[in-house]
Amino acid sequence: MSRPRAVALALGCAAAALTLTATTAHAAPGDTQNVCSSQLTPAGWVDVQWWNDISCSSTFSPNKKQIKQAAGLPVGTTLNVCSSALPPAGWVQLSAFYNSSCQYAAVPNFNNNSWQIKRVS
């Protein structure tokens, strides 16, 4: 890879990271956002849905996800979330189950891929 191309790629990745950070920093509890699966789920957020979208790449695997801000929701709140990201601090897993909206692998199966979580602190 040429040096200018490597620099452009690095700058593009940095800009994408800053965009996600800036966008999620101002979100209210319960807000959702759609992001490419290559972006890590930020702290305090959970994955709630996966699908394939050409805007993220042309792969066979699900490559886009909807994330929800769980931080700031009241104690006692329960959410159904994909098990592709760990629950945030202060949340516990109540149950595990299969959800067709949470298929985040190229080869689907019917194994548990979702959790019901509850805010405890």
Tab-separated table of N, CA and C in Angstrom:
chain	number	residue	atom	x	y	z
A	1	MET	N	0.858	-1.167	0.000
A	1	MET	CA	0.000	0.000	0.000
A	1	MET	C	0.908	1.235	0.000
A	2	SER	N	0.556	2.192	-0.832
A	2	SER	CA	1.369	3.405	-0.917
A	2	SER	C	1.183	4.254	0.332
A	3	ARG	N	2.180	5.075	0.613
A	3	ARG	CA	2.122	5.915	1.812
A	3	ARG	C	0.918	6.871	1.799
A	4	PRO	N	0.644	7.581	0.686
A	4	PRO	CA	-0.530	8.477	0.688
A	4	PRO	C	-1.844	7.714	0.930
A	5	ARG	N	-1.922	6.517	0.367
A	5	ARG	CA	-3.143	5.733	0.564
A	5	ARG	C	-3.281	5.284	2.024
A	6	ALA	N	-2.166	4.890	2.625
A	6	ALA	CA	-2.178	4.482	4.031
A	6	ALA	C	-2.569	5.651	4.930
A	7	VAL	N	-2.051	6.840	4.634
A	7	VAL	CA	-2.391	8.028	5.421
A	7	VAL	C	-3.879	8.351	5.264
A	8	ALA	N	-4.377	8.271	4.031
A	8	ALA	CA	-5.793	8.548	3.786
A	8	ALA	C	-6.676	7.554	4.527
A	9	LEU	N	-6.279	6.287	4.513
A	9	LEU	CA	-7.040	5.267	5.231
A	9	LEU	C	-7.040	5.536	6.734
A	10	ALA	N	-5.888	5.885	7.285
A	10	ALA	CA	-5.794	6.174	8.719
A	10	ALA	C	-6.651	7.382	9.094
A	11	LEU	N	-6.612	8.423	8.271
A	11	LEU	CA	-7.426	9.613	8.539
A	11	LEU	C	-8.912	9.304	8.443
A	12	GLY	N	-9.288	8.474	7.479
A	12	GLY	CA	-10.689	8.090	7.333
A	12	GLY	C	-11.185	7.309	8.542
A	13	CYS	N	-10.357	6.385	9.027
A	13	CYS	CA	-10.732	5.606	10.215
A	13	CYS	C	-10.848	6.508	11.438
A	14	ALA	N	-9.923	7.436	11.594
A	14	ALA	CA	-9.972	8.366	12.730
A	14	ALA	C	-11.233	9.230	12.663
A	15	ALA	N	-11.584	9.698	11.467
A	15	ALA	CA	-12.782	10.521	11.310
A	15	ALA	C	-14.033	9.714	11.642
A	16	ALA	N	-14.076	8.458	11.214
A	16	ALA	CA	-15.224	7.608	11.517
A	16	ALA	C	-15.348	7.387	13.023
A	17	ALA	N	-14.231	7.154	13.684
A	17	ALA	CA	-14.255	6.947	15.138
A	17	ALA	C	-14.732	8.199	15.860
A	18	LEU	N	-14.260	9.354	15.424
A	18	LEU	CA	-14.685	10.611	16.043
A	18	LEU	C	-16.163	10.877	15.799
A	19	THR	N	-16.635	10.533	14.616
A	19	THR	CA	-18.051	10.728	14.301
A	19	THR	C	-18.914	9.887	15.214
A	20	LEU	N	-18.557	8.609	15.395
A	20	LEU	CA	-19.337	7.742	16.272
A	20	LEU	C	-19.290	8.259	17.703
A	21	THR	N	-18.122	8.665	18.165
A	21	THR	CA	-17.982	9.174	19.522
A	21	THR	C	-18.802	10.446	19.703
A	22	ALA	N	-18.713	11.358	18.765
A	22	ALA	CA	-19.446	12.618	18.876
A	22	ALA	C	-20.953	12.381	18.816
A	23	THR	N	-21.387	11.457	17.970
A	23	THR	CA	-22.807	11.192	17.827
A	23	THR	C	-23.370	10.529	19.076
A	24	THR	N	-22.671	9.528	19.593
A	24	THR	CA	-23.187	8.803	20.744
A	24	THR	C	-23.066	9.606	22.032
A	25	ALA	N	-22.154	10.556	22.084
A	25	ALA	CA	-21.951	11.331	23.307
A	25	ALA	C	-23.172	12.193	23.639
A	26	HIS	N	-23.969	12.573	22.640
A	26	HIS	CA	-25.103	13.457	22.867
A	26	HIS	C	-26.436	12.729	22.847
A	27	ALA	N	-26.410	11.428	22.818
A	27	ALA	CA	-27.649	10.657	22.754
A	27	ALA	C	-28.296	10.560	24.134
A	28	ALA	N	-29.611	10.508	24.134
A	28	ALA	CA	-30.363	10.367	25.379
A	28	ALA	C	-30.577	8.884	25.667
A	29	PRO	N	-30.818	8.526	26.922
A	29	PRO	CA	-31.095	7.133	27.244
A	29	PRO	C	-32.241	6.593	26.391
A	30	GLY	N	-32.033	5.411	25.805
A	30	GLY	CA	-33.049	4.797	24.960
A	30	GLY	C	-32.937	5.146	23.490
A	31	ASP	N	-32.118	6.146	23.136
A	31	ASP	CA	-31.928	6.504	21.727
A	31	ASP	C	-31.272	5.347	20.976
A	32	THR	N	-31.583	5.223	19.683
A	32	THR	CA	-30.975	4.200	18.844
A	32	THR	C	-30.226	4.839	17.687
A	33	GLN	N	-29.238	4.096	17.185
A	33	GLN	CA	-28.480	4.515	16.001
A	33	GLN	C	-28.159	3.289	15.172
A	34	ASN	N	-28.069	3.469	13.863
A	34	ASN	CA	-27.658	2.406	12.965
A	34	ASN	C	-26.212	2.655	12.566
A	35	VAL	N	-25.357	1.639	12.769
A	35	VAL	CA	-23.929	1.759	12.468
A	35	VAL	C	-23.456	0.495	11.771
A	36	CYS	N	-22.354	0.607	11.049
A	36	CYS	CA	-21.738	-0.568	10.439
A	36	CYS	C	-21.150	-1.450	11.531
A	37	SER	N	-21.160	-2.741	11.293
A	37	SER	CA	-20.685	-3.685	12.305
A	37	SER	C	-19.201	-3.544	12.594
A	38	SER	N	-18.464	-2.883	11.713
A	38	SER	CA	-17.030	-2.673	11.953
A	38	SER	C	-16.794	-1.676	13.096
A	39	GLN	N	-17.815	-0.914	13.472
A	39	GLN	CA	-17.688	0.020	14.589
A	39	GLN	C	-18.044	-0.705	15.885
A	40	LEU	N	-17.182	-0.584	16.861
A	40	LEU	CA	-17.433	-1.216	18.149
A	40	LEU	C	-18.633	-0.571	18.825
A	41	THR	N	-19.382	-1.373	19.553
A	41	THR	CA	-20.505	-0.850	20.329
A	41	THR	C	-19.928	-0.058	21.503
A	42	PRO	N	-20.239	1.234	21.617
A	42	PRO	CA	-19.663	2.061	22.690
A	42	PRO	C	-20.117	1.616	24.080
A	43	ALA	N	-19.345	1.970	25.079
A	43	ALA	CA	-19.707	1.679	26.474
A	43	ALA	C	-21.066	2.313	26.776
A	44	GLY	N	-21.925	1.584	27.469
A	44	GLY	CA	-23.245	2.092	27.820
A	44	GLY	C	-24.297	1.835	26.758
A	45	TRP	N	-23.900	1.242	25.637
A	45	TRP	CA	-24.820	0.932	24.541
A	45	TRP	C	-24.940	-0.579	24.392
A	46	VAL	N	-26.010	-1.042	23.750
A	46	VAL	CA	-26.232	-2.460	23.488
A	46	VAL	C	-26.646	-2.641	22.029
A	47	ASP	N	-26.367	-3.819	21.474
A	47	ASP	CA	-26.819	-4.166	20.123
A	47	ASP	C	-28.247	-4.678	20.223
A	48	VAL	N	-29.144	-4.202	19.330
A	48	VAL	CA	-30.535	-4.653	19.380
A	48	VAL	C	-31.019	-5.279	18.075
A	49	GLN	N	-30.257	-5.134	16.982
A	49	GLN	CA	-30.676	-5.726	15.710
A	49	GLN	C	-29.500	-5.769	14.746
A	50	TRP	N	-29.463	-6.778	13.870
A	50	TRP	CA	-28.422	-6.923	12.842
A	50	TRP	C	-29.075	-7.186	11.488
A	51	TRP	N	-28.434	-6.702	10.400
A	51	TRP	CA	-28.888	-6.994	9.042
A	51	TRP	C	-27.751	-6.727	8.066
A	52	ASN	N	-27.976	-7.026	6.800
A	52	ASN	CA	-26.974	-6.795	5.765
A	52	ASN	C	-27.351	-5.537	4.991
A	53	ASP	N	-26.383	-4.643	4.791
A	53	ASP	CA	-26.617	-3.381	4.099
A	53	ASP	C	-25.424	-3.082	3.207
A	54	ILE	N	-25.673	-2.840	1.950
A	54	ILE	CA	-24.607	-2.589	0.974
A	54	ILE	C	-23.790	-1.341	1.323
A	55	SER	N	-24.352	-0.422	2.102
A	55	SER	CA	-23.620	0.800	2.452
A	55	SER	C	-22.420	0.517	3.356
A	56	CYS	N	-22.405	-0.630	4.026
A	56	CYS	CA	-21.285	-0.959	4.916
A	56	CYS	C	-20.233	-1.815	4.225
A	57	SER	N	-20.610	-2.598	3.255
A	57	SER	CA	-19.715	-3.390	2.411
A	57	SER	C	-20.574	-4.386	1.666
A	58	SER	N	-19.961	-5.076	0.767
A	58	SER	CA	-20.739	-6.042	-0.014
A	58	SER	C	-20.396	-7.458	0.433
A	59	THR	N	-20.647	-7.757	1.673
A	59	THR	CA	-20.352	-9.084	2.197
A	59	THR	C	-21.630	-9.880	2.368
A	60	PHE	N	-21.458	-11.163	2.549
A	60	PHE	CA	-22.589	-12.056	2.778
A	60	PHE	C	-23.061	-11.978	4.224
A	61	SER	N	-22.153	-11.672	5.139
A	61	SER	CA	-22.484	-11.638	6.563
A	61	SER	C	-23.267	-10.374	6.916
A	62	PRO	N	-24.119	-10.454	7.949
A	62	PRO	CA	-24.753	-9.222	8.441
A	62	PRO	C	-23.657	-8.209	8.799
A	63	ASN	N	-23.810	-6.983	8.326
A	63	ASN	CA	-22.743	-5.997	8.479
A	63	ASN	C	-23.231	-4.652	8.999
A	64	LYS	N	-24.463	-4.581	9.419
A	64	LYS	CA	-24.999	-3.346	9.989
A	64	LYS	C	-25.783	-3.724	11.238
A	65	LYS	N	-25.738	-2.838	12.230
A	65	LYS	CA	-26.449	-3.131	13.477
A	65	LYS	C	-27.111	-1.870	14.007
A	66	GLN	N	-28.162	-2.084	14.769
A	66	GLN	CA	-28.800	-0.987	15.482
A	66	GLN	C	-28.347	-1.096	16.927
A	67	ILE	N	-27.888	0.026	17.464
A	67	ILE	CA	-27.458	0.059	18.861
A	67	ILE	C	-28.393	0.991	19.638
A	68	LYS	N	-28.526	0.695	20.926
A	68	LYS	CA	-29.408	1.491	21.796
A	68	LYS	C	-28.627	1.919	23.027
A	69	GLN	N	-28.803	3.170	23.426
A	69	GLN	CA	-28.131	3.645	24.637
A	69	GLN	C	-28.896	3.144	25.855
A	70	ALA	N	-28.220	2.295	26.638
A	70	ALA	CA	-28.817	1.746	27.854
A	70	ALA	C	-28.425	2.573	29.074
A	71	ALA	N	-27.280	3.230	29.001
A	71	ALA	CA	-26.832	4.060	30.128
A	71	ALA	C	-27.854	5.160	30.384
A	72	GLY	N	-28.200	5.336	31.626
A	72	GLY	CA	-29.136	6.395	31.999
A	72	GLY	C	-30.580	5.937	32.101
A	73	LEU	N	-30.879	4.720	31.648
A	73	LEU	CA	-32.242	4.220	31.810
A	73	LEU	C	-32.484	3.914	33.289
A	74	PRO	N	-33.705	4.018	33.770
A	74	PRO	CA	-33.985	3.834	35.198
A	74	PRO	C	-33.701	2.410	35.689
A	75	VAL	N	-33.331	2.297	36.956
A	75	VAL	CA	-33.161	0.996	37.596
A	75	VAL	C	-34.493	0.251	37.493
A	76	GLY	N	-34.431	-1.035	37.167
A	76	GLY	CA	-35.636	-1.840	36.990
A	76	GLY	C	-36.027	-2.015	35.534
A	77	THR	N	-35.450	-1.219	34.625
A	77	THR	CA	-35.751	-1.332	33.203
A	77	THR	C	-35.240	-2.664	32.670
A	78	THR	N	-36.018	-3.329	31.824
A	78	THR	CA	-35.567	-4.536	31.142
A	78	THR	C	-35.496	-4.271	29.644
A	79	LEU	N	-34.530	-4.892	28.986
A	79	LEU	CA	-34.346	-4.770	27.545
A	79	LEU	C	-34.071	-6.142	26.959
A	80	ASN	N	-34.526	-6.370	25.730
A	80	ASN	CA	-34.127	-7.532	24.958
A	80	ASN	C	-33.029	-7.076	24.013
A	81	VAL	N	-31.847	-7.694	24.109
A	81	VAL	CA	-30.680	-7.252	23.350
A	81	VAL	C	-29.994	-8.437	22.696
A	82	CYS	N	-29.208	-8.150	21.663
A	82	CYS	CA	-28.399	-9.181	21.017
A	82	CYS	C	-27.204	-9.512	21.906
A	83	SER	N	-26.795	-10.761	21.893
A	83	SER	CA	-25.660	-11.177	22.729
A	83	SER	C	-24.317	-10.932	22.042
A	84	SER	N	-24.296	-10.097	21.011
A	84	SER	CA	-23.061	-9.774	20.297
A	84	SER	C	-22.205	-8.754	21.038
A	85	ALA	N	-22.724	-8.141	22.080
A	85	ALA	CA	-21.969	-7.211	22.932
A	85	ALA	C	-22.377	-7.466	24.378
A	86	LEU	N	-21.442	-7.334	25.276
A	86	LEU	CA	-21.737	-7.575	26.692
A	86	LEU	C	-22.669	-6.509	27.253
A	87	PRO	N	-23.489	-6.874	28.242
A	87	PRO	CA	-24.350	-5.866	28.875
A	87	PRO	C	-23.500	-4.787	29.552
A	88	PRO	N	-23.971	-3.561	29.589
A	88	PRO	CA	-23.231	-2.485	30.252
A	88	PRO	C	-23.140	-2.719	31.763
A	89	ALA	N	-22.259	-1.995	32.396
A	89	ALA	CA	-22.130	-2.047	33.862
A	89	ALA	C	-23.472	-1.675	34.487
A	90	GLY	N	-23.856	-2.389	35.544
A	90	GLY	CA	-25.111	-2.123	36.230
A	90	GLY	C	-26.284	-2.906	35.674
A	91	TRP	N	-26.058	-3.736	34.666
A	91	TRP	CA	-27.107	-4.552	34.060
A	91	TRP	C	-26.774	-6.027	34.282
A	92	VAL	N	-27.793	-6.853	34.490
A	92	VAL	CA	-27.610	-8.296	34.653
A	92	VAL	C	-28.464	-9.034	33.625
A	93	GLN	N	-27.993	-10.222	33.260
A	93	GLN	CA	-28.719	-11.062	32.318
A	93	GLN	C	-29.785	-11.851	33.059
A	94	LEU	N	-31.031	-11.795	32.567
A	94	LEU	CA	-32.134	-12.547	33.164
A	94	LEU	C	-32.389	-13.859	32.428
A	95	SER	N	-32.274	-13.834	31.097
A	95	SER	CA	-32.541	-15.033	30.303
A	95	SER	C	-31.818	-14.934	28.968
A	96	ALA	N	-31.719	-16.077	28.297
A	96	ALA	CA	-31.130	-16.153	26.960
A	96	ALA	C	-32.147	-16.817	26.040
A	97	PHE	N	-32.215	-16.366	24.779
A	97	PHE	CA	-33.188	-16.910	23.835
A	97	PHE	C	-32.746	-16.631	22.408
A	98	TYR	N	-33.429	-17.232	21.446
A	98	TYR	CA	-33.154	-17.001	20.026
A	98	TYR	C	-34.028	-15.861	19.520
A	99	ASN	N	-33.429	-14.969	18.718
A	99	ASN	CA	-34.150	-13.858	18.104
A	99	ASN	C	-33.637	-13.728	16.669
A	100	SER	N	-34.510	-13.851	15.679
A	100	SER	CA	-34.087	-13.789	14.272
A	100	SER	C	-33.483	-12.434	13.913
A	101	SER	N	-33.797	-11.384	14.632
A	101	SER	CA	-33.227	-10.057	14.365
A	101	SER	C	-31.786	-9.921	14.842
A	102	CYS	N	-31.310	-10.906	15.574
A	102	CYS	CA	-29.950	-10.823	16.125
A	102	CYS	C	-28.986	-11.796	15.458
A	103	GLN	N	-29.281	-12.239	14.248
A	103	GLN	CA	-28.353	-13.112	13.526
A	103	GLN	C	-27.180	-12.279	13.045
A	104	TYR	N	-26.030	-12.417	13.696
A	104	TYR	CA	-24.858	-11.630	13.341
A	104	TYR	C	-23.752	-12.479	12.743
A	105	ALA	N	-24.070	-13.705	12.326
A	105	ALA	CA	-23.096	-14.578	11.678
A	105	ALA	C	-23.584	-14.922	10.273
A	106	ALA	N	-22.647	-15.239	9.388
A	106	ALA	CA	-22.996	-15.565	8.008
A	106	ALA	C	-23.809	-16.847	7.921
A	107	VAL	N	-23.529	-17.792	8.817
A	107	VAL	CA	-24.249	-19.061	8.821
A	107	VAL	C	-25.242	-19.040	9.986
A	108	PRO	N	-26.517	-18.799	9.688
A	108	PRO	CA	-27.502	-18.700	10.770
A	108	PRO	C	-27.738	-20.053	11.441
A	109	ASN	N	-28.089	-19.992	12.705
A	109	ASN	CA	-28.481	-21.183	13.451
A	109	ASN	C	-29.572	-20.749	14.423
A	110	PHE	N	-30.083	-21.668	15.176
A	110	PHE	CA	-31.161	-21.347	16.100
A	110	PHE	C	-30.698	-21.390	17.556
A	111	ASN	N	-29.407	-21.210	17.767
A	111	ASN	CA	-28.873	-21.139	19.127
A	111	ASN	C	-29.261	-19.802	19.752
A	112	ASN	N	-29.236	-19.756	21.079
A	112	ASN	CA	-29.531	-18.492	21.767
A	112	ASN	C	-28.561	-17.419	21.298
A	113	ASN	N	-29.100	-16.292	20.867
A	113	ASN	CA	-28.282	-15.183	20.399
A	113	ASN	C	-28.729	-13.851	21.002
A	114	SER	N	-29.610	-13.926	21.996
A	114	SER	CA	-30.166	-12.721	22.618
A	114	SER	C	-30.305	-12.928	24.112
A	115	TRP	N	-30.379	-11.810	24.809
A	115	TRP	CA	-30.562	-11.828	26.254
A	115	TRP	C	-31.673	-10.868	26.629
A	116	GLN	N	-32.325	-11.162	27.731
A	116	GLN	CA	-33.128	-10.147	28.390
A	116	GLN	C	-32.255	-9.676	29.545
A	117	ILE	N	-32.033	-8.376	29.608
A	117	ILE	CA	-31.199	-7.807	30.668
A	117	ILE	C	-32.008	-6.830	31.496
A	118	LYS	N	-31.573	-6.616	32.739
A	118	LYS	CA	-32.282	-5.715	33.651
A	118	LYS	C	-31.284	-4.785	34.325
A	119	ARG	N	-31.659	-3.526	34.430
A	119	ARG	CA	-30.821	-2.539	35.120
A	119	ARG	C	-31.005	-2.706	36.618
A	120	VAL	N	-29.904	-2.971	37.340
A	120	VAL	CA	-29.974	-3.200	38.784
A	120	VAL	C	-29.267	-2.124	39.601
A	121	SER	N	-28.446	-1.330	38.957
A	121	SER	CA	-27.780	-0.233	39.705
A	121	SER	C	-27.415	0.889	38.755
